[in-house]
PDB file of C-alpha atoms in Angstrom:
ATOM      1  CA  UNK E 514      -7.039  34.964  28.034  1.00  0.00           C
ATOM      2  CA  UNK E 515     -10.542  33.937  26.874  1.00  0.00           C
ATOM      3  CA  UNK E 516     -11.107  34.169  23.115  1.00  0.00           C
ATOM      4  CA  UNK E 517     -13.428  36.896  21.849  1.00  0.00           C
ATOM      5  CA  UNK E 518     -16.755  36.070  20.236  1.00  0.00           C
ATOM      6  CA  UNK E 519     -15.423  36.988  16.784  1.00  0.00           C
ATOM      7  CA  UNK E 520     -12.367  34.774  17.217  1.00  0.00           C
ATOM      8  CA  UNK E 521     -14.566  31.814  18.188  1.00  0.00           C
ATOM      9  CA  UNK E 522     -16.877  32.454  15.216  1.00  0.00           C
ATOM     10  CA  UNK E 523     -13.893  32.489  12.854  1.00  0.00           C
ATOM     11  CA  UNK E 524     -12.601  29.207  14.293  1.00  0.00           C
ATOM     12  CA  UNK E 525     -16.049  27.601  13.949  1.00  0.00           C
ATOM     13  CA  UNK E 526     -16.321  28.732  10.322  1.00  0.00           C
ATOM     14  CA  UNK E 527     -12.831  27.487   9.407  1.00  0.00           C
ATOM     15  CA  UNK E 528     -13.427  24.138  11.132  1.00  0.00           C
ATOM     16  CA  UNK E 529     -16.716  23.711   9.256  1.00  0.00           C
ATOM     17  CA  UNK E 530     -14.870  24.263   5.973  1.00  0.00           C
ATOM     18  CA  UNK E 531     -12.269  21.691   6.997  1.00  0.00           C
ATOM     19  CA  UNK E 532     -15.044  19.262   7.887  1.00  0.00           C
ATOM     20  CA  UNK E 533     -16.630  19.738   4.471  1.00  0.00           C
ATOM     21  CA  UNK E 534     -13.296  19.073   2.749  1.00  0.00           C
ATOM     22  CA  UNK E 535     -12.520  15.935   4.757  1.00  0.00           C
ATOM     23  CA  UNK E 536     -16.079  14.709   4.261  1.00  0.00           C
ATOM     24  CA  UNK E 537     -15.740  15.100   0.503  1.00  0.00           C
ATOM     25  CA  UNK E 538     -12.352  13.338   0.566  1.00  0.00           C
ATOM     26  CA  UNK E 539     -13.901  10.495   2.541  1.00  0.00           C
ATOM     27  CA  UNK E 540     -16.576   9.988  -0.116  1.00  0.00           C
ATOM     28  CA  UNK E 541     -13.953  10.091  -2.876  1.00  0.00           C
ATOM     29  CA  UNK E 542     -11.845   7.486  -1.056  1.00  0.00           C
ATOM     30  CA  UNK E 543     -14.926   5.315  -0.536  1.00  0.00           C
ATOM     31  CA  UNK E 544     -15.666   5.399  -4.270  1.00  0.00           C
ATOM     32  CA  UNK E 545     -12.040   4.559  -5.075  1.00  0.00           C
ATOM     33  CA  UNK E 546     -12.118   1.710  -2.562  1.00  0.00           C
ATOM     34  CA  UNK E 547     -15.209   0.154  -4.112  1.00  0.00           C
ATOM     35  CA  UNK E 548     -13.682   0.252  -7.573  1.00  0.00           C
ATOM     36  CA  UNK E 549     -10.309  -1.018  -6.345  1.00  0.00           C
ATOM     37  CA  UNK E 550     -11.918  -3.951  -4.527  1.00  0.00           C
ATOM     38  CA  UNK E 551     -13.694  -4.906  -7.754  1.00  0.00           C
ATOM     39  CA  UNK E 552     -10.438  -4.658  -9.727  1.00  0.00           C
ATOM     40  CA  UNK E 553      -8.676  -6.862  -7.186  1.00  0.00           C
ATOM     41  CA  UNK E 554     -11.504  -9.409  -7.382  1.00  0.00           C
ATOM     42  CA  UNK E 555     -11.365  -9.466 -11.174  1.00  0.00           C
ATOM     43  CA  UNK E 556      -7.587  -9.890 -11.161  1.00  0.00           C
ATOM     44  CA  UNK E 557      -7.835 -12.931  -8.909  1.00  0.00           C
ATOM     45  CA  UNK E 558      -9.586 -14.843 -11.696  1.00  0.00           C
ATOM     46  CA  UNK E 559      -6.582 -14.332 -13.978  1.00  0.00           C
ATOM     47  CA  UNK E 560      -4.055 -14.918 -11.178  1.00  0.00           C
ATOM     48  CA  UNK E 561      -5.631 -18.255 -10.246  1.00  0.00           C
ATOM     49  CA  UNK E 562      -5.479 -19.487 -13.840  1.00  0.00           C
ATOM     50  CA  UNK E 563      -1.842 -18.450 -14.259  1.00  0.00           C
ATOM     51  CA  UNK E 564      -0.951 -19.979 -10.902  1.00  0.00           C
ATOM     52  CA  UNK E 565      -2.679 -23.265 -11.782  1.00  0.00           C
ATOM     53  CA  UNK E 566      -0.776 -23.591 -15.035  1.00  0.00           C
ATOM     54  CA  UNK E 567       2.531 -22.461 -13.548  1.00  0.00           C
ATOM     55  CA  UNK E 568       2.220 -24.754 -10.539  1.00  0.00           C
ATOM     56  CA  UNK E 569       1.572 -27.748 -12.770  1.00  0.00           C
ATOM     57  CA  UNK E 570       4.481 -26.974 -15.096  1.00  0.00           C
ATOM     58  CA  UNK E 571       6.907 -26.097 -12.302  1.00  0.00           C
ATOM     59  CA  UNK E 572       6.024 -29.227 -10.311  1.00  0.00           C
ATOM     60  CA  UNK E 573       7.123 -31.438 -13.185  1.00  0.00           C
ATOM     61  CA  UNK E 574      10.102 -29.258 -13.990  1.00  0.00           C
ATOM     62  CA  UNK E 575      11.458 -29.266 -10.433  1.00  0.00           C
ATOM     63  CA  UNK E 576      11.051 -33.029 -10.146  1.00  0.00           C
ATOM     64  CA  UNK E 577      13.110 -33.446 -13.318  1.00  0.00           C
ATOM     65  CA  UNK E 578      15.667 -30.786 -12.450  1.00  0.00           C
ATOM     66  CA  UNK E 579      15.654 -27.354 -14.096  1.00  0.00           C
ATOM     67  CA  UNK E 580      18.156 -24.897 -15.492  1.00  0.00           C
ATOM     68  CA  UNK E 581      15.715 -22.003 -15.534  1.00  0.00           C
ATOM     69  CA  UNK E 582      17.302 -19.166 -13.482  1.00  0.00           C
ATOM     70  CA  UNK E 583      13.940 -18.254 -11.921  1.00  0.00           C
ATOM     71  CA  UNK E 584      13.634 -21.736 -10.420  1.00  0.00           C
ATOM     72  CA  UNK E 585      17.177 -22.142  -9.100  1.00  0.00           C
ATOM     73  CA  UNK E 586      18.086 -21.113  -5.575  1.00  0.00           C
ATOM     74  CA  UNK E 587      21.363 -19.208  -5.591  1.00  0.00           C
ATOM     75  CA  UNK E 588      23.551 -18.440  -2.591  1.00  0.00           C
ATOM     76  CA  UNK E 589      21.999 -15.256  -1.196  1.00  0.00           C
ATOM     77  CA  UNK E 590      24.549 -12.458  -1.336  1.00  0.00           C
ATOM     78  CA  UNK E 591      22.028  -9.648  -1.731  1.00  0.00           C
ATOM     79  CA  UNK E 592      18.260  -9.443  -1.254  1.00  0.00           C
ATOM     80  CA  UNK E 593      15.872  -7.198  -3.146  1.00  0.00           C
ATOM     81  CA  UNK E 594      12.779  -5.679  -1.533  1.00  0.00           C
ATOM     82  CA  UNK E 595       9.924  -4.021  -3.392  1.00  0.00           C
ATOM     83  CA  UNK E 596       8.327  -1.704  -0.818  1.00  0.00           C
ATOM     84  CA  UNK E 597       4.893  -0.322  -1.727  1.00  0.00           C
ATOM     85  CA  UNK E 598       3.745   2.956  -0.140  1.00  0.00           C
ATOM     86  CA  UNK E 599       1.609   5.907  -1.195  1.00  0.00           C
ATOM     87  CA  UNK E 600       2.863   9.055  -2.939  1.00  0.00           C
ATOM     88  CA  UNK E 601       1.465  11.352  -0.250  1.00  0.00           C
ATOM     89  CA  UNK E 602      -0.032  11.394   3.208  1.00  0.00           C
ATOM     90  CA  UNK E 603      -3.616  11.741   4.443  1.00  0.00           C
ATOM     91  CA  UNK E 604      -3.879   7.955   4.746  1.00  0.00           C
ATOM     92  CA  UNK E 605      -3.548   7.526   8.496  1.00  0.00           C
ATOM     93  CA  UNK E 606      -0.934   5.008   9.577  1.00  0.00           C
ATOM     94  CA  UNK E 607      -0.787   3.292   6.173  1.00  0.00           C
ATOM     95  CA  UNK E 608       2.785   4.357   5.339  1.00  0.00           C
ATOM     96  CA  UNK E 609       4.244   4.349   8.836  1.00  0.00           C
ATOM     97  CA  UNK E 610       3.019   0.785   9.444  1.00  0.00           C
ATOM     98  CA  UNK E 611       4.728  -0.743   6.410  1.00  0.00           C
ATOM     99  CA  UNK E 612       7.901   1.360   6.708  1.00  0.00           C
ATOM    100  CA  UNK E 613       8.317   0.539  10.390  1.00  0.00           C
ATOM    101  CA  UNK E 614       7.888  -3.174   9.666  1.00  0.00           C
ATOM    102  CA  UNK E 615      10.402  -3.079   6.798  1.00  0.00           C
ATOM    103  CA  UNK E 616      13.009  -1.253   8.876  1.00  0.00           C
ATOM    104  CA  UNK E 617      12.607  -3.799  11.674  1.00  0.00           C
ATOM    105  CA  UNK E 618      12.943  -6.656   9.203  1.00  0.00           C
ATOM    106  CA  UNK E 619      16.090  -5.154   7.673  1.00  0.00           C
ATOM    107  CA  UNK E 620      17.629  -4.727  11.117  1.00  0.00           C
ATOM    108  CA  UNK E 621      16.798  -8.315  12.093  1.00  0.00           C
ATOM    109  CA  UNK E 622      17.839 -10.050   8.873  1.00  0.00           C
ATOM    110  CA  UNK E 623      20.865  -8.077   7.683  1.00  0.00           C
ATOM    111  CA  UNK E 624      24.165  -6.942   9.179  1.00  0.00           C
ATOM    112  CA  UNK E 625      24.730  -3.991   6.837  1.00  0.00           C
ATOM    113  CA  UNK E 626      23.208  -2.121   3.888  1.00  0.00           C
ATOM    114  CA  UNK E 627      25.401  -3.968   1.393  1.00  0.00           C
ATOM    115  CA  UNK E 628      23.213  -7.048   1.876  1.00  0.00           C
ATOM    116  CA  UNK E 629      20.006  -5.593   0.455  1.00  0.00           C
ATOM    117  CA  UNK E 630      18.588  -3.165  -2.061  1.00  0.00           C
ATOM    118  CA  UNK E 631      15.255  -1.333  -2.083  1.00  0.00           C
ATOM    119  CA  UNK E 632      12.907  -0.899  -5.028  1.00  0.00           C
ATOM    120  CA  UNK E 633      10.482   1.809  -3.926  1.00  0.00           C
ATOM    121  CA  UNK E 634       6.992   2.053  -5.317  1.00  0.00           C
ATOM    122  CA  UNK E 635       5.526   5.300  -3.977  1.00  0.00           C
ATOM    123  CA  UNK E 636       7.053   8.647  -3.096  1.00  0.00           C
ATOM    124  CA  UNK E 637       6.662   8.321   0.662  1.00  0.00           C
ATOM    125  CA  UNK E 638       8.764   5.169   0.760  1.00  0.00           C
ATOM    126  CA  UNK E 639      11.391   6.477  -1.665  1.00  0.00           C
ATOM    127  CA  UNK E 640      11.873   9.689   0.333  1.00  0.00           C
ATOM    128  CA  UNK E 641      11.912   7.765   3.618  1.00  0.00           C
ATOM    129  CA  UNK E 642      14.738   5.442   2.562  1.00  0.00           C
ATOM    130  CA  UNK E 643      16.758   8.169   0.838  1.00  0.00           C
ATOM    131  CA  UNK E 644      16.593  10.307   3.969  1.00  0.00           C
ATOM    132  CA  UNK E 645      18.269   7.423   5.831  1.00  0.00           C
ATOM    133  CA  UNK E 646      20.928   6.851   3.132  1.00  0.00           C
ATOM    134  CA  UNK E 647      19.480   3.445   2.238  1.00  0.00           C
ATOM    135  CA  UNK E 648      20.208   2.289  -1.297  1.00  0.00           C
ATOM    136  CA  UNK E 649      17.143   2.753  -3.515  1.00  0.00           C
ATOM    137  CA  UNK E 650      18.072   1.177  -6.835  1.00  0.00           C
ATOM    138  CA  UNK E 651      14.821   2.076  -8.534  1.00  0.00           C
ATOM    139  CA  UNK E 652      11.666   4.015  -7.735  1.00  0.00           C
ATOM    140  CA  UNK E 653       8.282   4.688  -9.286  1.00  0.00           C
ATOM    141  CA  UNK E 654       6.031   7.617  -8.364  1.00  0.00           C
ATOM    142  CA  UNK E 655       2.722   8.938  -9.563  1.00  0.00           C
ATOM    143  CA  UNK E 656       0.724   5.724  -9.925  1.00  0.00           C
ATOM    144  CA  UNK E 657      -2.936   6.307 -10.647  1.00  0.00           C
ATOM    145  CA  UNK E 658      -5.568   5.359  -8.098  1.00  0.00           C
ATOM    146  CA  UNK E 659      -6.519   2.342 -10.222  1.00  0.00           C
ATOM    147  CA  UNK E 660      -3.155   1.308 -11.725  1.00  0.00           C
ATOM    148  CA  UNK E 661      -3.094  -0.654 -14.938  1.00  0.00           C
ATOM    149  CA  UNK E 662      -0.405  -3.200 -15.746  1.00  0.00           C
ATOM    150  CA  UNK E 663       1.012  -0.822 -18.363  1.00  0.00           C
ATOM    151  CA  UNK E 664       1.681   1.721 -15.605  1.00  0.00           C
ATOM    152  CA  UNK E 665       3.652  -0.687 -13.430  1.00  0.00           C
ATOM    153  CA  UNK E 666       5.164  -2.717 -16.267  1.00  0.00           C
ATOM    154  CA  UNK E 667       8.408  -0.748 -16.078  1.00  0.00           C
ATOM    155  CA  UNK E 668       9.118  -1.413 -12.420  1.00  0.00           C
ATOM    156  CA  UNK E 669       7.853  -5.004 -12.639  1.00  0.00           C
ATOM    157  CA  UNK E 670      10.019  -5.784 -15.661  1.00  0.00           C
ATOM    158  CA  UNK E 671      12.936  -4.000 -14.013  1.00  0.00           C
ATOM    159  CA  UNK E 672      12.608  -6.113 -10.858  1.00  0.00           C
ATOM    160  CA  UNK E 673      12.532  -9.385 -12.799  1.00  0.00           C
ATOM    161  CA  UNK E 674      15.414  -8.222 -15.001  1.00  0.00           C
ATOM    162  CA  UNK E 675      17.570  -7.307 -11.985  1.00  0.00           C
ATOM    163  CA  UNK E 676      16.977 -10.744 -10.541  1.00  0.00           C
ATOM    164  CA  UNK E 677      17.768 -12.520 -13.791  1.00  0.00           C
ATOM    165  CA  UNK E 678      20.973 -10.465 -14.079  1.00  0.00           C
ATOM    166  CA  UNK E 679      21.886 -11.592 -10.530  1.00  0.00           C
ATOM    167  CA  UNK E 680      22.032  -8.092  -9.058  1.00  0.00           C
ATOM    168  CA  UNK E 681      20.181  -9.702  -6.149  1.00  0.00           C
ATOM    169  CA  UNK E 682      19.541 -13.354  -5.414  1.00  0.00           C
ATOM    170  CA  UNK E 683      16.008 -13.278  -4.011  1.00  0.00           C
ATOM    171  CA  UNK E 684      13.137 -10.832  -4.206  1.00  0.00           C
ATOM    172  CA  UNK E 685      10.425  -9.978  -1.683  1.00  0.00           C
ATOM    173  CA  UNK E 686       7.411  -7.690  -1.969  1.00  0.00           C
ATOM    174  CA  UNK E 687       6.455  -5.724   1.173  1.00  0.00           C
ATOM    175  CA  UNK E 688       3.011  -4.134   1.291  1.00  0.00           C
ATOM    176  CA  UNK E 689      -0.184  -3.610   3.269  1.00  0.00           C
ATOM    177  CA  UNK E 690      -2.698  -6.354   2.483  1.00  0.00           C
ATOM    178  CA  UNK E 691      -6.321  -5.191   2.404  1.00  0.00           C
ATOM    179  CA  UNK E 692      -8.513  -7.171   4.796  1.00  0.00           C
ATOM    180  CA  UNK E 693     -11.540  -4.904   5.015  1.00  0.00           C
ATOM    181  CA  UNK E 694     -12.342  -1.182   5.121  1.00  0.00           C
ATOM    182  CA  UNK E 695     -11.013  -0.915   8.679  1.00  0.00           C
ATOM    183  CA  UNK E 696      -8.166  -3.422   8.706  1.00  0.00           C
ATOM    184  CA  UNK E 697      -4.979  -4.112   6.778  1.00  0.00           C
ATOM    185  CA  UNK E 698      -2.043  -6.423   7.457  1.00  0.00           C
ATOM    186  CA  UNK E 699       1.626  -6.090   6.595  1.00  0.00           C
ATOM    187  CA  UNK E 700       2.706  -8.807   4.190  1.00  0.00           C
ATOM    188  CA  UNK E 701       6.182  -9.764   3.058  1.00  0.00           C
ATOM    189  CA  UNK E 702       5.957 -12.286   0.220  1.00  0.00           C
ATOM    190  CA  UNK E 703       8.809 -14.031  -1.538  1.00  0.00           C
ATOM    191  CA  UNK E 704       8.447 -13.642  -5.295  1.00  0.00           C
ATOM    192  CA  UNK E 705      11.766 -14.949  -6.618  1.00  0.00           C
ATOM    193  CA  UNK E 706      13.084 -17.544  -7.002  1.00  0.00           C
ATOM    194  CA  UNK E 707       9.858 -19.453  -7.685  1.00  0.00           C
ATOM    195  CA  UNK E 708      10.646 -22.566  -5.676  1.00  0.00           C
ATOM    196  CA  UNK E 709       8.433 -22.602  -2.582  1.00  0.00           C
ATOM    197  CA  UNK E 710       5.644 -24.801  -3.870  1.00  0.00           C
ATOM    198  CA  UNK E 711       3.164 -26.778  -1.852  1.00  0.00           C
ATOM    199  CA  UNK E 712       2.957 -30.339  -3.174  1.00  0.00           C
ATOM    200  CA  UNK E 713      -0.705 -30.546  -2.143  1.00  0.00           C
ATOM    201  CA  UNK E 714      -1.400 -27.357  -4.075  1.00  0.00           C
ATOM    202  CA  UNK E 715       0.416 -28.727  -7.093  1.00  0.00           C
ATOM    203  CA  UNK E 716      -1.722 -31.869  -6.911  1.00  0.00           C
ATOM    204  CA  UNK E 717      -4.961 -29.928  -6.566  1.00  0.00           C
ATOM    205  CA  UNK E 718      -4.050 -27.726  -9.532  1.00  0.00           C
ATOM    206  CA  UNK E 719      -2.775 -30.579 -11.659  1.00  0.00           C
ATOM    207  CA  UNK E 720      -4.262 -30.645 -15.123  1.00  0.00           C
ATOM    208  CA  UNK E 721      -3.322 -32.419 -18.340  1.00  0.00           C
ATOM    209  CA  UNK E 722      -1.961 -29.700 -20.621  1.00  0.00           C
ATOM    210  CA  UNK E 723      -1.030 -30.353 -24.221  1.00  0.00           C
ATOM    211  CA  UNK E 724       2.291 -28.549 -24.588  1.00  0.00           C
ATOM    212  CA  UNK E 725       3.410 -26.945 -27.823  1.00  0.00           C
ATOM    213  CA  UNK E 726       6.333 -26.213 -28.022  1.00  0.00           C
ATOM    214  CA  UNK E 727       8.095 -28.078 -25.201  1.00  0.00           C
ATOM    215  CA  UNK E 728       7.939 -27.409 -21.457  1.00  0.00           C
ATOM    216  CA  UNK E 729      11.256 -25.534 -21.201  1.00  0.00           C
ATOM    217  CA  UNK E 730      10.354 -22.995 -23.873  1.00  0.00           C
ATOM    218  CA  UNK E 731       6.918 -22.421 -22.328  1.00  0.00           C
ATOM    219  CA  UNK E 732       8.404 -21.922 -18.861  1.00  0.00           C
ATOM    220  CA  UNK E 733      10.946 -19.482 -20.251  1.00  0.00           C
ATOM    221  CA  UNK E 734       8.059 -17.269 -21.341  1.00  0.00           C
ATOM    222  CA  UNK E 735       5.591 -18.104 -18.586  1.00  0.00           C
ATOM    223  CA  UNK E 736       7.729 -17.650 -15.466  1.00  0.00           C
ATOM    224  CA  UNK E 737       8.509 -13.933 -16.009  1.00  0.00           C
ATOM    225  CA  UNK E 738       4.794 -13.350 -16.682  1.00  0.00           C
ATOM    226  CA  UNK E 739       3.897 -15.275 -13.541  1.00  0.00           C
ATOM    227  CA  UNK E 740       6.295 -13.212 -11.405  1.00  0.00           C
ATOM    228  CA  UNK E 741       5.024 -10.012 -13.002  1.00  0.00           C
ATOM    229  CA  UNK E 742       1.398 -10.952 -12.341  1.00  0.00           C
ATOM    230  CA  UNK E 743       2.116 -11.736  -8.682  1.00  0.00           C
ATOM    231  CA  UNK E 744       3.896  -8.397  -8.190  1.00  0.00           C
ATOM    232  CA  UNK E 745       1.080  -6.576  -9.972  1.00  0.00           C
ATOM    233  CA  UNK E 746      -1.450  -8.346  -7.751  1.00  0.00           C
ATOM    234  CA  UNK E 747       0.422  -7.092  -4.683  1.00  0.00           C
ATOM    235  CA  UNK E 748       0.289  -3.551  -6.053  1.00  0.00           C
ATOM    236  CA  UNK E 749      -3.476  -3.742  -6.580  1.00  0.00           C
ATOM    237  CA  UNK E 750      -3.906  -5.160  -3.073  1.00  0.00           C
ATOM    238  CA  UNK E 751      -1.751  -2.387  -1.591  1.00  0.00           C
ATOM    239  CA  UNK E 752      -3.686   0.305  -3.482  1.00  0.00           C
ATOM    240  CA  UNK E 753      -6.947  -1.097  -2.131  1.00  0.00           C
ATOM    241  CA  UNK E 754      -5.554  -0.925   1.417  1.00  0.00           C
ATOM    242  CA  UNK E 755      -4.390   2.649   0.725  1.00  0.00           C
ATOM    243  CA  UNK E 756      -7.882   3.762  -0.313  1.00  0.00           C
ATOM    244  CA  UNK E 757      -9.380   2.075   2.753  1.00  0.00           C
ATOM    245  CA  UNK E 758      -6.840   3.825   4.995  1.00  0.00           C
ATOM    246  CA  UNK E 759      -7.579   7.154   3.331  1.00  0.00           C
ATOM    247  CA  UNK E 760     -11.308   6.698   3.830  1.00  0.00           C
ATOM    248  CA  UNK E 761     -10.836   5.808   7.509  1.00  0.00           C
ATOM    249  CA  UNK E 762      -8.458   8.741   8.057  1.00  0.00           C
ATOM    250  CA  UNK E 763     -10.853  11.228   6.484  1.00  0.00           C
ATOM    251  CA  UNK E 764     -13.757   9.789   8.493  1.00  0.00           C
ATOM    252  CA  UNK E 765     -11.757  10.283  11.690  1.00  0.00           C
ATOM    253  CA  UNK E 766     -10.800  13.814  10.631  1.00  0.00           C
ATOM    254  CA  UNK E 767     -14.430  14.664   9.868  1.00  0.00           C
ATOM    255  CA  UNK E 768     -15.590  13.300  13.227  1.00  0.00           C
ATOM    256  CA  UNK E 769     -12.866  15.245  15.043  1.00  0.00           C
ATOM    257  CA  UNK E 770     -13.847  18.427  13.222  1.00  0.00           C
ATOM    258  CA  UNK E 771     -17.477  17.950  14.276  1.00  0.00           C
ATOM    259  CA  UNK E 772     -16.380  17.469  17.893  1.00  0.00           C
ATOM    260  CA  UNK E 773     -14.305  20.641  17.720  1.00  0.00           C
ATOM    261  CA  UNK E 774     -17.266  22.535  16.249  1.00  0.00           C
ATOM    262  CA  UNK E 775     -19.504  21.315  19.082  1.00  0.00           C
ATOM    263  CA  UNK E 776     -16.955  22.369  21.714  1.00  0.00           C
ATOM    264  CA  UNK E 777     -16.460  25.773  20.069  1.00  0.00           C
ATOM    265  CA  UNK E 778     -20.223  26.280  19.823  1.00  0.00           C
ATOM    266  CA  UNK E 779     -20.599  25.622  23.546  1.00  0.00           C
ATOM    267  CA  UNK E 780     -17.694  27.971  24.224  1.00  0.00           C
ATOM    268  CA  UNK E 781     -19.271  30.620  21.987  1.00  0.00           C
ATOM    269  CA  UNK E 782     -22.671  30.330  23.675  1.00  0.00           C
ATOM    270  CA  UNK E 783     -21.089  30.613  27.117  1.00  0.00           C
ATOM    271  CA  UNK E 784     -19.032  33.628  26.059  1.00  0.00           C
ATOM    272  CA  UNK E 785     -22.113  35.255  24.497  1.00  0.00           C
ATOM    273  CA  UNK E 786     -24.149  34.548  27.638  1.00  0.00           C
ATOM    274  CA  UNK E 787     -21.401  36.068  29.765  1.00  0.00           C
ATOM    275  CA  UNK E 788     -21.282  39.146  27.507  1.00  0.00           C
ATOM    276  CA  UNK E 789     -25.061  39.607  27.717  1.00  0.00           C
ATOM    277  CA  UNK E 790     -24.986  39.193  31.484  1.00  0.00           C
ATOM    278  CA  UNK E 791     -22.215  41.784  31.682  1.00  0.00           C
ATOM    279  CA  UNK E 792     -24.207  44.231  29.541  1.00  0.00           C
ATOM    280  CA  UNK E 793     -27.328  43.783  31.695  1.00  0.00           C
ATOM    281  CA  UNK E 794     -25.259  44.320  34.828  1.00  0.00           C
ATOM    282  CA  UNK E 795     -23.800  47.519  33.400  1.00  0.00           C
ATOM    283  CA  UNK E 796     -27.245  48.785  32.359  1.00  0.00           C
ATOM    284  CA  UNK E 797     -28.687  48.072  35.800  1.00  0.00           C
ATOM    285  CA  UNK E 798     -25.699  49.742  37.451  1.00  0.00           C
ATOM    286  CA  UNK E 799     -26.070  52.804  35.226  1.00  0.00           C
ATOM    287  CA  UNK E 800     -29.762  53.062  35.948  1.00  0.00           C
ATOM    288  CA  UNK E 801     -29.135  52.781  39.675  1.00  0.00           C
ATOM    289  CA  UNK E 802     -26.544  55.555  39.489  1.00  0.00           C
ATOM    290  CA  UNK E 803     -29.129  57.913  37.933  1.00  0.00           C
ATOM    291  CA  UNK E 804     -31.613  57.438  40.753  1.00  0.00           C
TER     292      UNK E 804
END
């Protein structure tokens, strides 16, 4: 049954309101993206310095043999995964992409759930894994749009502490890497143990540091900070990708709303034209009947 003119007008009005909301959300996401990209750029300066120092110290330490637990490969009995998602939707395929990739990886690399544990950063991921009875040892929700290290310190410290206490024997971070405003890539990066070093990179970063106190004591303090900084960098990267996905999703929603409004406007004009034609026909018929 064709919709009445009033029904079409109501649908046009409600769709316009939706378009205004999604348009505003798109602009908000764009502003967040710009700020997040700048934060990620600024963090890279610090990360490069920490990596240069750590690479130099670790290169010498590994060549001499080390007893530091963060540098020693243990037999892998259980693997830890930090999975970064958003707390809510309205970000297109951002969450589904990373969660689908993680589930595929778990199915390929493990025989049962006893071989891994999930550390969930973001409500969507935590709820997803819990709904499937997957062990979530720790979760963090409610991160701000521009997270500071103080906000994520708890989960970062917890992850490093769990590794040092041998509750799992290796740690990976799974997240969406921000490429540009339209593209992101799933990344799974090994964070612990810190052993996969490129000798060429170590050579390029090599600097003569004057060490006080000795190397072992410095590494004992530096390695947890290095791991924490790398995890924090992944979180910033993932947040940037989240804002980009939100902006793209709201842009698509706004464009779809405009298309719907155009279609409804055409439908309204046709229905109005048909109603006018019908009224003219009835008037002409009435006038003819009076003759």
